[in-house]
C-alpha atoms as one frame of an Amber mdcrd trajectory, in Angstrom:
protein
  12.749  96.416  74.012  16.494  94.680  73.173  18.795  98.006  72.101  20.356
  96.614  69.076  24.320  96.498  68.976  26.247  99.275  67.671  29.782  98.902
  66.721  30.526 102.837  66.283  29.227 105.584  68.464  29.301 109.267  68.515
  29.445 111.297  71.906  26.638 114.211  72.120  29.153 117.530  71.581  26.889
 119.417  74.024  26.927 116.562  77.143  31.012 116.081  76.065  31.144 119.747
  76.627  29.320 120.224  80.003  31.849 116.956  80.963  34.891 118.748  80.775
  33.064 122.070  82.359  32.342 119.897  85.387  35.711 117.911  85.524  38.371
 120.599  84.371  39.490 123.596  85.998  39.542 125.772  82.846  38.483 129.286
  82.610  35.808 130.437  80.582  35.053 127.459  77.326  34.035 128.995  74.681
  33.889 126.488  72.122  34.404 122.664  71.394  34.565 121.600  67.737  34.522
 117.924  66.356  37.590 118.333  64.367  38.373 114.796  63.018  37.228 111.486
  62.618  39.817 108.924  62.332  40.902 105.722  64.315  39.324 108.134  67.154
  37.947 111.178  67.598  39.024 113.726  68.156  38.515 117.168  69.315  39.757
 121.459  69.724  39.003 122.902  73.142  38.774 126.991  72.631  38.930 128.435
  76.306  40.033 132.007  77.621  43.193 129.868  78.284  43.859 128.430  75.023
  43.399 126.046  72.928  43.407 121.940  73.552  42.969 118.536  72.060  40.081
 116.234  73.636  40.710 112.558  72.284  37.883 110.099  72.492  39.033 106.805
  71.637  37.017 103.863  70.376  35.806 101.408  72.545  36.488  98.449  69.955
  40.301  99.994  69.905  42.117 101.158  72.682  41.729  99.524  76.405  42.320
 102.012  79.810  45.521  99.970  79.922  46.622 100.616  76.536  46.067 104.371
  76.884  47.706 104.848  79.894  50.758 103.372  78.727  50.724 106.055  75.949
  50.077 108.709  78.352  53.207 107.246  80.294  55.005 107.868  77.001  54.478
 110.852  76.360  54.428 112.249  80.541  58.365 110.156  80.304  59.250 112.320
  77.331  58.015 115.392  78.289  60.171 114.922  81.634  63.254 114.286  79.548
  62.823 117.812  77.658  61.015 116.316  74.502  58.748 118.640  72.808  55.232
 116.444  72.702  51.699 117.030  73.418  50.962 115.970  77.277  47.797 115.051
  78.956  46.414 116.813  80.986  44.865 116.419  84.813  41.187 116.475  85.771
  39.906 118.342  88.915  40.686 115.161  90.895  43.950 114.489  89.507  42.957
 111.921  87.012  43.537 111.534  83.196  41.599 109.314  81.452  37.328 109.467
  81.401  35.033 106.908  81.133  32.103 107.307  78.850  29.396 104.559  79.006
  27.993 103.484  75.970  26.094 101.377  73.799  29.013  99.545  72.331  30.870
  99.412  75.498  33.254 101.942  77.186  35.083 104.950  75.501  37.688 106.314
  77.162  38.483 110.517  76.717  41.872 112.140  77.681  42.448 115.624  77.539
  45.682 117.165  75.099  47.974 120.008  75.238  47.781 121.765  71.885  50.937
 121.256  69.989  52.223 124.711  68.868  53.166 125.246  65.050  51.912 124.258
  61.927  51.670 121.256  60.128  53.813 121.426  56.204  54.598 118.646  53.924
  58.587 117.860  54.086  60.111 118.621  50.841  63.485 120.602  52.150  66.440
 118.908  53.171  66.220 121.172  56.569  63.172 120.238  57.309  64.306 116.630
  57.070  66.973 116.674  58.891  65.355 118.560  61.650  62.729 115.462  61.637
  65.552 113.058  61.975  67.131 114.929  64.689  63.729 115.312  66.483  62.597
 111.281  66.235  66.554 110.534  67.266  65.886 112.471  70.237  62.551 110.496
  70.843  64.546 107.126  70.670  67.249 107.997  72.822  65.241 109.384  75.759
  63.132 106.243  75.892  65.578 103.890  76.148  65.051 103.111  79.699  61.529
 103.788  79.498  59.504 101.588  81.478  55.682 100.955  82.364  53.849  99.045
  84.327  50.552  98.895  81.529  50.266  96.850  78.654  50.409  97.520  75.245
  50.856  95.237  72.429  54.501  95.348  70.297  54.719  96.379  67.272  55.762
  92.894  65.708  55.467  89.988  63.270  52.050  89.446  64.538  51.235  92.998
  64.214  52.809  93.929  60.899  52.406  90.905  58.737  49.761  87.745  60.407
  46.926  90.358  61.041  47.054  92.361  58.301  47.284  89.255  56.172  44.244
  87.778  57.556  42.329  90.793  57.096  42.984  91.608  53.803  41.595  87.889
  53.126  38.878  88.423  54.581  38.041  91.080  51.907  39.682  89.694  48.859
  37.244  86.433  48.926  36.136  87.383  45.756  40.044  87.555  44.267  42.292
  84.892  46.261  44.615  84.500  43.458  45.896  88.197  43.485  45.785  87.940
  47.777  48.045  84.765  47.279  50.384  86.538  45.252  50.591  89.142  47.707
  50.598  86.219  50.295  53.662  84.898  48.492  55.630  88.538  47.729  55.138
  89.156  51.821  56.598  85.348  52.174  59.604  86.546  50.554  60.156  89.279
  52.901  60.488  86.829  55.965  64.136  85.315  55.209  65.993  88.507  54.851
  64.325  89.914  57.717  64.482  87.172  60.265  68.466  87.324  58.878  68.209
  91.431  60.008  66.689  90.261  63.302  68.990  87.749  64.220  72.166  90.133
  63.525  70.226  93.076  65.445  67.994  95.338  65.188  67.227  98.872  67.714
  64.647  97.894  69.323  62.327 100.072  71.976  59.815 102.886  71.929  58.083
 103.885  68.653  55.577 106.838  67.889  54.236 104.419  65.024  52.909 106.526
  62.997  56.077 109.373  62.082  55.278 110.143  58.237  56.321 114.281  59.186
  53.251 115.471  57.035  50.711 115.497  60.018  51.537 114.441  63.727  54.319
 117.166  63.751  54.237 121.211  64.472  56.895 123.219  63.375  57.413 126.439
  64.695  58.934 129.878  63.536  62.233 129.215  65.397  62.809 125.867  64.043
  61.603 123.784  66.888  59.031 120.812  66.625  56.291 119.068  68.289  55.131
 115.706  68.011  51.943 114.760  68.595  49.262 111.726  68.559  51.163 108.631
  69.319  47.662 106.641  69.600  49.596 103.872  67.637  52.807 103.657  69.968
  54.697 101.329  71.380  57.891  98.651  71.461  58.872  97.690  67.918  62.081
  97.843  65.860  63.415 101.489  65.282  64.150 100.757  61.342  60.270 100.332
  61.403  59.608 103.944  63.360  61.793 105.743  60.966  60.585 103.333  57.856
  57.397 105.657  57.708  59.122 108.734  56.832  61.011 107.087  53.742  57.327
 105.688  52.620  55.670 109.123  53.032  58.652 110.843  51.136  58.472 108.084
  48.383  54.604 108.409  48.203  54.557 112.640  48.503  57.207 112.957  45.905
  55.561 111.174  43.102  58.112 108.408  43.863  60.857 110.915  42.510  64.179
 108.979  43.750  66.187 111.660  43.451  63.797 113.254  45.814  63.428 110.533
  48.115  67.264 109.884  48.706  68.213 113.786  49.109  65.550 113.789  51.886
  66.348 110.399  53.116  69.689 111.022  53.312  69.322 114.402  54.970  66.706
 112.380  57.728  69.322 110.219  58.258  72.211 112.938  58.902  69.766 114.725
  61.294  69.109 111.494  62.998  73.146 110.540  63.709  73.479 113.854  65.183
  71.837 112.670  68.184  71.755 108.556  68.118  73.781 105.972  66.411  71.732
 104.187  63.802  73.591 100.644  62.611  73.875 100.029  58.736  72.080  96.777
  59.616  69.109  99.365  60.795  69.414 101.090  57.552  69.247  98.355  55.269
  66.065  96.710  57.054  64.347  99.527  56.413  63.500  99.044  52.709  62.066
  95.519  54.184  59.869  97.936  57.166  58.481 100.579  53.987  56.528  97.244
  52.504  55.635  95.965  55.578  54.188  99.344  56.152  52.329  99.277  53.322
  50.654  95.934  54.103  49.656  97.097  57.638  48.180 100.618  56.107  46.329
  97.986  52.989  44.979  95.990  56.226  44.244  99.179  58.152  41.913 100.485
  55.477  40.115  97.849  55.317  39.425  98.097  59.017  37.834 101.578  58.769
  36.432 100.740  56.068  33.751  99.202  58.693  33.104 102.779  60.355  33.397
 104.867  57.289  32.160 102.645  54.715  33.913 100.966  51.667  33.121 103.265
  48.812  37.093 104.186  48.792  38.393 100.714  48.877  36.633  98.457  46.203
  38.479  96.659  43.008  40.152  99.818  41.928  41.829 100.208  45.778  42.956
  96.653  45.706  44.573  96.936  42.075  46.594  99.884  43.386  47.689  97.672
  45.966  48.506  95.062  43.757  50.442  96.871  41.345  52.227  98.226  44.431
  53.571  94.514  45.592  54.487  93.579  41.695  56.533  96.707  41.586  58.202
  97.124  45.138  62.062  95.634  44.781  63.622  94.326  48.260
């Protein structure tokens, strides 16, 4: 009898388990917990050790190229004295596993645990700390090279696909996607003017909103963690995340959002030059965001079902792109 095709698949916890028993040289596991379902999955590792992060990553998402180019990330960093969560060897030296399964092939890499606690940013210390922290990111990759691919964080990325999915599920309402067709069309001039006079370009983490991703400790030091979603792009983009979060977090408060904004930004040209030109493409990066993240839920809306994004999710979105001035 024909198997019939799966798109999504969840590993057994008990064979995952006896998998890292038989390939890591921990001492005694006590306990592996499914801890969150998201673009992957991922999992805590309790051993008379410590704790650690197993990552499973979906076979539809993330190629062995593609990971290992994230691992070289984060091994480059954590040479050049940034805090991050590392991978971590197998018995035979190796960090990524292969699971075989009906979809296809899932690869699993093993995580440091990133010391600290995750808090929402609503003090300008804590800002500027974050900006200090992601400045220190940018500058320590700028030579950072790697032999594996991994796709840039572009025009493709951040505007053609996202556009064509959300099409895809706004069939039933093309005139509102046009108009959000034609607000993203406006975008294109002013940006492709802040590309041509120059914008930072290298290594982002992709996905740096501070509320999750990033453990602070007692003694004011912090972690950063999960850059499943790195890799080359335009710096104004990286640090365009933070500004949406704050803007999103704070009720869209603008006092709020410029006193932490501004105190990001202070924290940031402690360590790295940022260029005004930066700065001012970043208001252009926050709606671009927002179209990827619209596009993205639509996406996972396939694994985790589309009860969360029907009419009422799209006329959010809507009134987002009438309101948003750039």
């Amino acid at each position: 009898m024909n198997s019939f095709p799966v798109t999504y698949s969840l590993l057994s916890r008990q064979a995952l388990l006896a998998h890292i028993k038989n390939n890591y040289d921990f001492q005694e596991t006590v306990h592996l917990k499914y801890f969150l379902r998201g673009m992957n999955d991922t999992y805590i590792l309790e051993t008379g050790s410590g704790k650690y992060v197993f990552r499973v990553y979906r076979a539809d998402r993330r190629n062995r190229s593609e990971i290992a180019f994230e691992l070289d990330v984060l091994n480059y960093l954590n040479q050049n004295d940034v805090n991050v969560s590392i991978p971590l060897a197998r018995k035979d030296g190796t960090f990524i596993n292969e699971f075989w399964v009906t979809e296809g092939v899932k690869h699993g890499v093993m995580f440091s645990f990133a010391e600290g606690y995750e808090k929402p940013i609503h003090t300008v210390e804590d800002s500027y700390l974050f900006g200090q922290s992601v400045a220190h990111l940018h500058k320590v990759t700028e030579h950072f090279r790697s032999e594996h691919a991994r796709e840039n964080l572009d025009l493709e990325y951040l505007i053609d696909r996202p556009l064509d999915i959300i099409k895809l599920h706004m069939e039933h309402r093309l005139e509102d996607y046009h108009f959000i067709h034609k607000r993203i069309s406006e975008l294109k001039e002013p940006l492709a003017n802040k590309i041509e006079e120059g914008l930072d370009w290298g290594i982002c983490h992709g996905d740096l909103h501070g509320n999750t991703n990033a453990a602070f400790t007692e003694d004011g030091q912090l972690a950063h963690y999960d850059f499943d979603i790195c890799g080359y792009g335009w710096r104004a983009y990286d640090i365009a995340e933070f500004r949406l979060a704050r803007e999103i977090h704070s009720g869209h408060d603008k006092d709020e959002v410029e006193r932490l904004w501004q105190a990001f930004l202070n924290g940031y040209r402690q360590v790295r030059d940022l260029s005004r030109n930066d700065v001012e493409a970043v208001s252009i990066f926050v709606v671009l965001r927002q179209l990827w993240l619209f596009g993205l839920c639509f996406t996972e809306a396939e694994m985790i079902g589309g009860a969360d994004f029907d009419d009422g999710f799209i006329d959010s979105k809507i009134e987002y792109f009438r309101k948003v001035i750039f």
